[in-house]
Backbone as JSON Lines, residues from 0, in Angstrom:
{"i":0,"aa":"X","n":[108.12,31.71,36.7],"ca":[106.84,31.07,36.96],"c":[105.77,32.16,36.95]}
{"i":1,"aa":"X","n":[104.72,31.93,36.19],"ca":[103.65,32.93,36.11],"c":[102.65,32.74,37.25]}
{"i":2,"aa":"X","n":[101.72,33.67,37.35],"ca":[100.8,33.67,38.49],"c":[99.86,32.45,38.48]}
{"i":3,"aa":"X","n":[99.44,31.99,37.32],"ca":[98.56,30.82,37.3],"c":[99.31,29.56,37.75]}
{"i":4,"aa":"X","n":[100.6,29.49,37.44],"ca":[101.4,28.36,37.92],"c":[101.6,28.44,39.43]}
{"i":5,"aa":"X","n":[101.79,29.66,39.96],"ca":[101.92,29.83,41.41],"c":[100.64,29.41,42.14]}
{"i":6,"aa":"X","n":[99.52,29.81,41.55],"ca":[98.23,29.45,42.15],"c":[98.04,27.93,42.12]}
{"i":7,"aa":"X","n":[98.37,27.31,40.98],"ca":[98.25,25.85,40.88],"c":[99.17,25.17,41.89]}
{"i":8,"aa":"X","n":[100.4,25.66,42.01],"ca":[101.35,25.07,42.97],"c":[100.81,25.2,44.39]}
{"i":9,"aa":"X","n":[100.23,26.35,44.71],"ca":[99.67,26.55,46.06],"c":[98.51,25.59,46.31]}
{"i":10,"aa":"X","n":[97.69,25.35,45.31],"ca":[96.56,24.42,45.47],"c":[97.03,22.98,45.64]}
{"i":11,"aa":"X","n":[98.01,22.58,44.83],"ca":[98.56,21.23,44.98],"c":[99.22,21.07,46.34]}
{"i":12,"aa":"X","n":[99.94,22.09,46.78],"ca":[100.6,22.03,48.09],"c":[99.56,21.92,49.2]}
{"i":13,"aa":"X","n":[98.49,22.68,49.1],"ca":[97.44,22.62,50.12],"c":[96.79,21.23,50.14]}
{"i":14,"aa":"X","n":[96.61,20.65,48.97],"ca":[96.04,19.31,48.89],"c":[96.99,18.3,49.53]}
{"i":15,"aa":"X","n":[98.26,18.39,49.2],"ca":[99.25,17.46,49.77],"c":[99.32,17.64,51.29]}
{"i":16,"aa":"X","n":[99.35,18.88,51.74],"ca":[99.39,19.15,53.18],"c":[98.12,18.64,53.86]}
{"i":17,"aa":"X","n":[97.0,18.73,53.17],"ca":[95.73,18.28,53.73],"c":[95.65,16.78,53.97]}
{"i":18,"aa":"X","n":[96.57,16.03,53.38],"ca":[96.62,14.58,53.61],"c":[97.11,14.25,55.02]}
{"i":19,"aa":"X","n":[97.69,15.22,55.69],"ca":[98.27,15.01,57.01],"c":[97.27,15.42,58.09]}
{"i":20,"aa":"X","n":[97.13,14.56,59.09],"ca":[96.2,14.85,60.18],"c":[96.9,15.39,61.42]}
{"i":21,"aa":"X","n":[98.21,15.37,61.43],"ca":[98.96,15.88,62.58],"c":[100.21,16.59,62.09]}
{"i":22,"aa":"X","n":[100.81,17.38,62.98],"ca":[102.05,18.07,62.63],"c":[103.14,17.05,62.33]}
{"i":23,"aa":"X","n":[103.18,15.98,63.13],"ca":[104.2,14.95,62.93],"c":[104.06,14.31,61.55]}
{"i":24,"aa":"X","n":[102.84,13.99,61.18],"ca":[102.61,13.39,59.87],"c":[102.92,14.39,58.74]}
{"i":25,"aa":"X","n":[102.58,15.66,58.95],"ca":[102.87,16.7,57.97],"c":[104.38,16.84,57.78]}
{"i":26,"aa":"X","n":[105.14,16.77,58.87],"ca":[106.6,16.83,58.77],"c":[107.14,15.66,57.97]}
{"i":27,"aa":"X","n":[106.62,14.47,58.27],"ca":[107.07,13.27,57.57],"c":[106.74,13.36,56.07]}
{"i":28,"aa":"X","n":[105.53,13.77,55.75],"ca":[105.13,13.87,54.34],"c":[105.92,14.95,53.61]}
{"i":29,"aa":"X","n":[106.16,16.08,54.26],"ca":[106.95,17.15,53.64],"c":[108.37,16.67,53.38]}
{"i":30,"aa":"X","n":[108.94,15.95,54.34],"ca":[110.29,15.41,54.18],"c":[110.33,14.41,53.01]}
{"i":31,"aa":"X","n":[109.3,13.57,52.93],"ca":[109.22,12.6,51.83],"c":[109.2,13.3,50.47]}
{"i":32,"aa":"X","n":[108.36,14.32,50.36],"ca":[108.23,15.01,49.08],"c":[109.52,15.74,48.72]}
{"i":33,"aa":"X","n":[110.13,16.38,49.7],"ca":[111.39,17.1,49.47],"c":[112.49,16.13,49.04]}
{"i":34,"aa":"X","n":[112.58,15.0,49.72],"ca":[113.59,14.0,49.39],"c":[113.33,13.44,47.99]}
{"i":35,"aa":"X","n":[112.08,13.17,47.68],"ca":[111.72,12.65,46.35],"c":[112.11,13.65,45.27]}
{"i":36,"aa":"X","n":[111.82,14.93,45.49],"ca":[112.16,15.95,44.5],"c":[113.67,16.03,44.3]}
{"i":37,"aa":"X","n":[114.41,15.92,45.39],"ca":[115.88,15.98,45.3],"c":[116.41,14.77,44.53]}
{"i":38,"aa":"X","n":[115.86,13.58,44.81],"ca":[116.28,12.37,44.1],"c":[115.96,12.47,42.61]}
{"i":39,"aa":"X","n":[114.79,13.01,42.31],"ca":[114.36,13.09,40.91],"c":[115.0,14.25,40.14]}
{"i":40,"aa":"X","n":[115.72,15.1,40.82],"ca":[116.32,16.25,40.13],"c":[117.28,15.79,39.02]}
{"i":41,"aa":"X","n":[117.86,14.63,39.17],"ca":[118.77,14.1,38.15],"c":[118.08,13.63,36.88]}
{"i":42,"aa":"X","n":[116.78,13.4,36.96],"ca":[116.03,12.95,35.77],"c":[114.95,13.97,35.38]}
{"i":43,"aa":"X","n":[115.15,15.21,35.79],"ca":[114.15,16.27,35.52],"c":[113.85,16.38,34.02]}
{"i":44,"aa":"X","n":[114.88,16.34,33.19],"ca":[114.67,16.49,31.75],"c":[113.78,15.37,31.21]}
{"i":45,"aa":"X","n":[114.01,14.14,31.66],"ca":[113.17,13.01,31.22],"c":[111.73,13.18,31.68]}
{"i":46,"aa":"X","n":[111.56,13.63,32.93],"ca":[110.21,13.78,33.49],"c":[109.41,14.87,32.77]}
{"i":47,"aa":"X","n":[110.11,15.86,32.23],"ca":[109.42,16.97,31.57],"c":[109.35,16.8,30.06]}
{"i":48,"aa":"X","n":[110.01,15.78,29.54],"ca":[110.06,15.58,28.09],"c":[108.76,14.96,27.58]}
{"i":49,"aa":"X","n":[108.18,15.54,26.54],"ca":[106.99,14.95,25.93],"c":[107.31,13.67,25.15]}
{"i":50,"aa":"X","n":[108.58,13.43,24.89],"ca":[108.99,12.24,24.13],"c":[109.0,10.99,24.99]}
{"i":51,"aa":"X","n":[109.1,11.16,26.31],"ca":[109.12,10.01,27.21],"c":[107.66,9.67,27.56]}
{"i":52,"aa":"X","n":[107.23,8.45,27.3],"ca":[105.84,8.06,27.59],"c":[105.52,8.18,29.09]}
{"i":53,"aa":"X","n":[104.29,8.53,29.38],"ca":[103.84,8.71,30.75],"c":[104.07,7.45,31.58]}
{"i":54,"aa":"X","n":[103.78,6.3,31.02],"ca":[103.96,5.04,31.77],"c":[105.44,4.84,32.14]}
{"i":55,"aa":"X","n":[106.34,5.21,31.24],"ca":[107.77,5.09,31.52],"c":[108.17,6.03,32.67]}
{"i":56,"aa":"X","n":[107.64,7.24,32.66],"ca":[107.92,8.2,33.73],"c":[107.44,7.64,35.07]}
{"i":57,"aa":"X","n":[106.24,7.09,35.08],"ca":[105.69,6.54,36.32],"c":[106.51,5.36,36.82]}
{"i":58,"aa":"X","n":[106.98,4.52,35.89],"ca":[107.83,3.39,36.29],"c":[109.14,3.88,36.92]}
{"i":59,"aa":"X","n":[109.71,4.91,36.33],"ca":[110.93,5.48,36.89],"c":[110.68,5.96,38.32]}
{"i":60,"aa":"X","n":[109.59,6.65,38.5],"ca":[109.25,7.19,39.83],"c":[109.0,6.06,40.81]}
{"i":61,"aa":"X","n":[108.22,5.07,40.42],"ca":[107.91,3.97,41.32],"c":[109.14,3.17,41.72]}
{"i":62,"aa":"X","n":[110.05,2.97,40.78],"ca":[111.27,2.22,41.08],"c":[112.25,3.04,41.91]}
{"i":63,"aa":"X","n":[112.36,4.31,41.59],"ca":[113.32,5.18,42.26],"c":[112.89,5.54,43.67]}
{"i":64,"aa":"X","n":[111.6,5.67,43.88],"ca":[111.1,6.19,45.15],"c":[110.28,5.16,45.94]}
{"i":65,"aa":"X","n":[110.7,3.91,45.92],"ca":[109.96,2.85,46.6],"c":[109.67,3.16,48.07]}
{"i":66,"aa":"X","n":[110.63,3.8,48.73],"ca":[110.48,4.06,50.18],"c":[109.58,5.24,50.48]}
{"i":67,"aa":"X","n":[109.06,5.92,49.47],"ca":[108.27,7.14,49.67],"c":[106.91,7.02,48.98]}
{"i":68,"aa":"X","n":[106.05,6.13,49.46],"ca":[104.8,5.85,48.75],"c":[103.88,7.06,48.61]}
{"i":69,"aa":"X","n":[103.81,7.89,49.64],"ca":[102.95,9.09,49.57],"c":[103.44,10.01,48.46]}
{"i":70,"aa":"X","n":[104.73,10.21,48.4],"ca":[105.31,11.08,47.37],"c":[105.11,10.49,45.98]}
{"i":71,"aa":"X","n":[105.26,9.17,45.85],"ca":[105.07,8.5,44.56],"c":[103.67,8.77,44.02]}
{"i":72,"aa":"X","n":[102.66,8.56,44.87],"ca":[101.27,8.77,44.43],"c":[101.04,10.22,44.02]}
{"i":73,"aa":"X","n":[101.57,11.13,44.82],"ca":[101.38,12.55,44.55],"c":[102.08,12.97,43.25]}
{"i":74,"aa":"X","n":[103.3,12.54,43.06],"ca":[104.05,12.92,41.86],"c":[103.4,12.3,40.61]}
{"i":75,"aa":"X","n":[102.84,11.12,40.74],"ca":[102.12,10.52,39.61],"c":[100.88,11.36,39.25]}
{"i":76,"aa":"X","n":[100.22,11.92,40.25],"ca":[99.1,12.83,39.99],"c":[99.59,14.06,39.23]}
{"i":77,"aa":"X","n":[100.73,14.59,39.64],"ca":[101.31,15.74,38.93],"c":[101.62,15.38,37.48]}
{"i":78,"aa":"X","n":[102.16,14.2,37.26],"ca":[102.46,13.76,35.89],"c":[101.17,13.66,35.07]}
{"i":79,"aa":"X","n":[100.15,13.05,35.64],"ca":[98.87,12.91,34.94],"c":[98.3,14.27,34.54]}
{"i":80,"aa":"X","n":[98.47,15.25,35.43],"ca":[97.92,16.58,35.19],"c":[98.88,17.47,34.39]}
{"i":81,"aa":"X","n":[100.01,16.9,34.0],"ca":[101.05,17.66,33.28],"c":[101.5,18.87,34.08]}
{"i":82,"aa":"X","n":[101.68,18.64,35.39],"ca":[102.11,19.7,36.31],"c":[103.42,19.36,37.02]}
{"i":83,"aa":"X","n":[104.15,18.4,36.5],"ca":[105.4,17.99,37.14],"c":[106.37,19.16,37.29]}
{"i":84,"aa":"X","n":[106.33,20.08,36.34],"ca":[107.22,21.24,36.35],"c":[107.05,22.07,37.63]}
{"i":85,"aa":"X","n":[105.95,21.92,38.32],"ca":[105.67,22.7,39.53],"c":[106.22,22.05,40.81]}
{"i":86,"aa":"X","n":[106.86,20.9,40.69],"ca":[107.26,20.13,41.87],"c":[108.1,20.94,42.85]}
{"i":87,"aa":"X","n":[109.1,21.66,42.38],"ca":[109.95,22.43,43.3],"c":[109.16,23.51,44.03]}
{"i":88,"aa":"X","n":[108.3,24.2,43.3],"ca":[107.47,25.25,43.92],"c":[106.49,24.63,44.91]}
{"i":89,"aa":"X","n":[105.94,23.47,44.58],"ca":[105.03,22.79,45.49],"c":[105.76,22.41,46.78]}
{"i":90,"aa":"X","n":[106.98,21.92,46.65],"ca":[107.78,21.58,47.84],"c":[107.97,22.81,48.74]}
{"i":91,"aa":"X","n":[108.27,23.94,48.13],"ca":[108.45,25.18,48.91],"c":[107.15,25.58,49.59]}
{"i":92,"aa":"X","n":[106.05,25.44,48.89],"ca":[104.74,25.79,49.47],"c":[104.35,24.83,50.59]}
{"i":93,"aa":"X","n":[104.67,23.54,50.42],"ca":[104.39,22.55,51.47],"c":[105.18,22.91,52.73]}
{"i":94,"aa":"X","n":[106.43,23.33,52.55],"ca":[107.25,23.74,53.7],"c":[106.65,24.96,54.4]}
{"i":95,"aa":"X","n":[106.13,25.9,53.63],"ca":[105.49,27.08,54.21],"c":[104.25,26.68,55.0]}
{"i":96,"aa":"X","n":[103.45,25.77,54.45],"ca":[102.26,25.29,55.16],"c":[102.64,24.55,56.44]}
{"i":97,"aa":"X","n":[103.72,23.78,56.38],"ca":[104.21,23.08,57.57],"c":[104.65,24.09,58.63]}
{"i":98,"aa":"X","n":[105.36,25.12,58.19],"ca":[105.76,26.18,59.12],"c":[104.54,26.82,59.78]}
{"i":99,"aa":"X","n":[103.49,27.07,58.99],"ca":[102.26,27.63,59.54],"c":[101.65,26.72,60.6]}
{"i":100,"aa":"X","n":[101.64,25.43,60.33],"ca":[101.12,24.46,61.31],"c":[101.91,24.53,62.62]}
{"i":101,"aa":"X","n":[103.22,24.76,62.49],"ca":[104.1,24.78,63.65],"c":[104.22,26.17,64.28]}
{"i":102,"aa":"X","n":[103.56,27.18,63.69],"ca":[103.62,28.54,64.22],"c":[104.97,29.2,63.99]}
{"i":103,"aa":"X","n":[105.57,28.92,62.83],"ca":[106.89,29.46,62.5],"c":[106.78,30.35,61.27]}
{"i":104,"aa":"X","n":[107.5,31.46,61.31],"ca":[107.69,32.29,60.11],"c":[109.19,32.39,59.86]}
{"i":105,"aa":"X","n":[109.55,32.39,58.62],"ca":[110.95,32.51,58.25],"c":[111.23,33.94,57.81]}
{"i":106,"aa":"X","n":[112.4,34.43,58.18],"ca":[112.77,35.8,57.84],"c":[114.2,35.83,57.32]}
{"i":107,"aa":"X","n":[114.46,36.8,56.47],"ca":[115.82,37.09,56.02],"c":[116.1,38.51,56.51]}
{"i":108,"aa":"X","n":[117.08,38.63,57.37],"ca":[117.44,39.92,57.94],"c":[118.81,40.29,57.4]}
{"i":109,"aa":"X","n":[118.85,41.43,56.71],"ca":[120.09,41.88,56.1],"c":[120.52,43.18,56.77]}
{"i":110,"aa":"X","n":[121.79,43.25,57.1],"ca":[122.34,44.44,57.77],"c":[123.66,44.82,57.12]}
{"i":111,"aa":"X","n":[124.05,46.08,57.34],"ca":[125.32,46.56,56.79],"c":[126.49,45.92,57.54]}
{"i":112,"aa":"X","n":[126.33,45.73,58.82],"ca":[127.36,45.12,59.66],"c":[126.86,43.76,60.14]}
{"i":113,"aa":"X","n":[127.76,42.86,60.43],"ca":[127.36,41.58,60.99],"c":[126.78,41.83,62.38]}
{"i":114,"aa":"X","n":[125.59,41.3,62.63],"ca":[124.93,41.51,63.91],"c":[125.49,40.57,64.97]}
{"i":115,"aa":"X","n":[125.61,41.09,66.19],"ca":[126.03,40.25,67.3],"c":[124.91,39.28,67.65]}
{"i":116,"aa":"X","n":[125.22,38.28,68.44],"ca":[124.2,37.31,68.85],"c":[123.08,38.02,69.61]}
{"i":117,"aa":"X","n":[123.41,38.99,70.44],"ca":[122.41,39.75,71.2],"c":[121.49,40.51,70.24]}
{"i":118,"aa":"X","n":[122.06,41.15,69.23],"ca":[121.26,41.88,68.25],"c":[120.38,40.93,67.43]}
{"i":119,"aa":"X","n":[120.91,39.78,67.08],"ca":[120.12,38.8,66.33],"c":[118.93,38.34,67.16]}
{"i":120,"aa":"X","n":[119.18,38.05,68.42],"ca":[118.1,37.6,69.32],"c":[117.05,38.69,69.47]}
{"i":121,"aa":"X","n":[117.49,39.94,69.63],"ca":[116.55,41.06,69.78],"c":[115.7,41.23,68.52]}
{"i":122,"aa":"X","n":[116.32,41.1,67.35],"ca":[115.58,41.22,66.09],"c":[114.54,40.12,65.96]}
{"i":123,"aa":"X","n":[114.93,38.9,66.31],"ca":[113.98,37.79,66.24],"c":[112.83,37.98,67.22]}
{"i":124,"aa":"X","n":[113.11,38.45,68.42],"ca":[112.05,38.69,69.41],"c":[111.09,39.78,68.93]}
{"i":125,"aa":"X","n":[111.64,40.85,68.35],"ca":[110.79,41.93,67.84],"c":[109.87,41.42,66.72]}
{"i":126,"aa":"X","n":[110.43,40.61,65.82],"ca":[109.62,40.05,64.74],"c":[108.59,39.05,65.27]}
{"i":127,"aa":"X","n":[108.97,38.27,66.27],"ca":[108.02,37.33,66.88],"c":[106.83,38.09,67.47]}
{"i":128,"aa":"X","n":[107.11,39.2,68.12],"ca":[106.04,40.01,68.71],"c":[105.16,40.6,67.6]}
{"i":129,"aa":"X","n":[105.76,41.05,66.52],"ca":[105.01,41.66,65.42],"c":[104.11,40.65,64.72]}
{"i":130,"aa":"X","n":[104.62,39.44,64.46],"ca":[103.89,38.46,63.67],"c":[103.17,37.41,64.51]}
{"i":131,"aa":"X","n":[103.46,37.36,65.79],"ca":[102.8,36.38,66.66],"c":[103.21,34.95,66.39]}
{"i":132,"aa":"X","n":[104.41,34.77,65.87],"ca":[104.93,33.44,65.57],"c":[106.39,33.37,65.98]}
{"i":133,"aa":"X","n":[106.89,32.15,66.08],"ca":[108.32,31.95,66.27],"c":[109.01,32.31,64.96]}
{"i":134,"aa":"X","n":[110.08,33.08,65.05],"ca":[110.79,33.5,63.85],"c":[112.08,32.71,63.72]}
{"i":135,"aa":"X","n":[112.27,32.11,62.57],"ca":[113.54,31.47,62.23],"c":[114.17,32.35,61.17]}
{"i":136,"aa":"X","n":[115.26,32.99,61.54],"ca":[115.86,34.0,60.66],"c":[117.19,33.55,60.09]}
{"i":137,"aa":"X","n":[117.44,34.02,58.89],"ca":[118.74,33.91,58.25],"c":[119.3,35.32,58.24]}
{"i":138,"aa":"X","n":[120.52,35.46,58.7],"ca":[121.15,36.78,58.76],"c":[122.18,36.92,57.66]}
{"i":139,"aa":"X","n":[122.08,38.04,56.95],"ca":[123.01,38.31,55.85],"c":[123.63,39.7,56.05]}
{"i":140,"aa":"X","n":[124.72,39.92,55.36],"ca":[125.38,41.21,55.4],"c":[125.41,41.8,54.0]}
{"i":141,"aa":"X","n":[125.09,43.11,53.92],"ca":[125.17,43.86,52.67],"c":[125.67,45.25,53.02]}
{"i":142,"aa":"X","n":[126.94,45.49,52.78],"ca":[127.56,46.76,53.17],"c":[126.95,47.95,52.43]}
{"i":143,"aa":"X","n":[126.3,47.71,51.3],"ca":[125.71,48.82,50.56],"c":[124.52,49.45,51.29]}
{"i":144,"aa":"X","n":[124.01,48.79,52.32],"ca":[122.9,49.36,53.1],"c":[123.35,50.55,53.94]}
{"i":145,"aa":"X","n":[124.64,50.65,54.2],"ca":[125.27,51.72,54.97],"c":[124.97,51.62,56.47]}
{"i":146,"aa":"X","n":[123.82,51.19,56.85],"ca":[123.43,51.03,58.24],"c":[121.98,50.59,58.28]}
{"i":147,"aa":"X","n":[121.51,50.21,59.45],"ca":[120.12,49.76,59.58],"c":[119.94,48.34,59.09]}
{"i":148,"aa":"X","n":[118.67,47.98,58.89],"ca":[118.32,46.6,58.5],"c":[117.28,46.6,57.4]}
{"i":149,"aa":"X","n":[117.26,45.51,56.65],"ca":[116.09,45.17,55.83],"c":[115.64,43.8,56.3]}
{"i":150,"aa":"X","n":[114.34,43.62,56.35],"ca":[113.76,42.37,56.82],"c":[112.71,41.93,55.81]}
{"i":151,"aa":"X","n":[112.8,40.68,55.4],"ca":[111.75,40.07,54.58],"c":[111.17,38.94,55.42]}
{"i":152,"aa":"X","n":[109.89,39.09,55.75],"ca":[109.21,38.09,56.6],"c":[107.74,38.05,56.22]}
{"i":153,"aa":"X","n":[107.21,36.86,56.07],"ca":[105.79,36.67,55.74],"c":[105.37,37.5,54.53]}
{"i":154,"aa":"X","n":[106.22,37.55,53.53],"ca":[105.89,38.26,52.3],"c":[105.96,39.77,52.42]}
{"i":155,"aa":"X","n":[106.46,40.28,53.51],"ca":[106.53,41.72,53.75],"c":[108.0,42.16,53.78]}
{"i":156,"aa":"X","n":[108.28,43.31,53.18],"ca":[109.61,43.9,53.22],"c":[109.57,45.09,54.17]}
{"i":157,"aa":"X","n":[110.42,45.05,55.15],"ca":[110.59,46.18,56.07],"c":[111.98,46.72,55.8]}
{"i":158,"aa":"X","n":[112.05,47.93,55.27],"ca":[113.34,48.51,54.89],"c":[113.66,49.68,55.82]}
{"i":159,"aa":"X","n":[114.5,49.42,56.8],"ca":[114.95,50.44,57.73],"c":[116.41,50.78,57.51]}
{"i":160,"aa":"X","n":[116.87,50.62,56.29],"ca":[118.28,50.87,56.0],"c":[118.53,52.36,55.76]}
{"i":161,"aa":"X","n":[119.73,52.79,56.02],"ca":[120.12,54.17,55.75],"c":[120.07,54.43,54.25]}
{"i":162,"aa":"X","n":[120.47,53.45,53.47],"ca":[120.43,53.58,52.01],"c":[119.01,53.93,51.56]}
{"i":163,"aa":"X","n":[118.01,53.24,52.07],"ca":[116.61,53.49,51.71],"c":[116.18,54.89,52.17]}
{"i":164,"aa":"X","n":[116.58,55.26,53.37],"ca":[116.21,56.58,53.89],"c":[116.82,57.69,53.04]}
{"i":165,"aa":"X","n":[118.07,57.51,52.6],"ca":[118.71,58.49,51.74],"c":[118.01,58.57,50.38]}
{"i":166,"aa":"X","n":[117.6,57.43,49.85],"ca":[116.88,57.42,48.57],"c":[115.55,58.17,48.69]}
{"i":167,"aa":"X","n":[114.85,57.96,49.8],"ca":[113.58,58.66,50.03],"c":[113.81,60.17,50.15]}
{"i":168,"aa":"X","n":[114.87,60.54,50.86],"ca":[115.21,61.95,51.03],"c":[115.54,62.57,49.67]}
{"i":169,"aa":"X","n":[116.29,61.86,48.85],"ca":[116.65,62.36,47.52],"c":[115.39,62.57,46.67]}
{"i":170,"aa":"X","n":[114.43,61.65,46.77],"ca":[113.17,61.8,46.03],"c":[112.41,63.03,46.49]}
{"i":171,"aa":"X","n":[112.39,63.27,47.8],"ca":[111.68,64.43,48.34],"c":[112.33,65.74,47.88]}
{"i":172,"aa":"X","n":[113.65,65.75,47.88],"ca":[114.37,66.96,47.49],"c":[114.15,67.26,46.01]}
{"i":173,"aa":"X","n":[114.1,66.21,45.18],"ca":[113.98,66.41,43.74],"c":[112.55,66.75,43.29]}
{"i":174,"aa":"X","n":[111.61,66.76,44.19],"ca":[110.21,67.1,43.82],"c":[110.03,68.57,43.6]}
């Protein structure tokens, strides 16, 4: 996905999120859009095909997604604008906006060793203090790190791994 598509997806997501006046409504709308995208994943090729008439695509969506009227209207707008291909990215962006409304940041914490529950809690608390939000973390293991952690949160990479420190040291020595 190129940068103009990312920008368009972010704008559509902001518009969709803006339809919600409360966190509860935003959660419901985000769930509707995510469910609709998952249901439509089986007909993705038809939805993106220039050979399938627009009216036929809209009929498929209206029949398939009767229980999700907000999502139907929004996806029809995407079809009209020839932006259906952005649906998955828009769903991800809508989830990020919902997290922002709820004061949540998501993090991926990778360590060389599996972290204990105490260590996981401490890492989440430290990140919560740093970002001022509740952190929902996914913990992964990567033995190639040798030790330490890498954290990806709010678009930022924090690399405190021994592997990274050794690479930096090697660069300094080779200068």
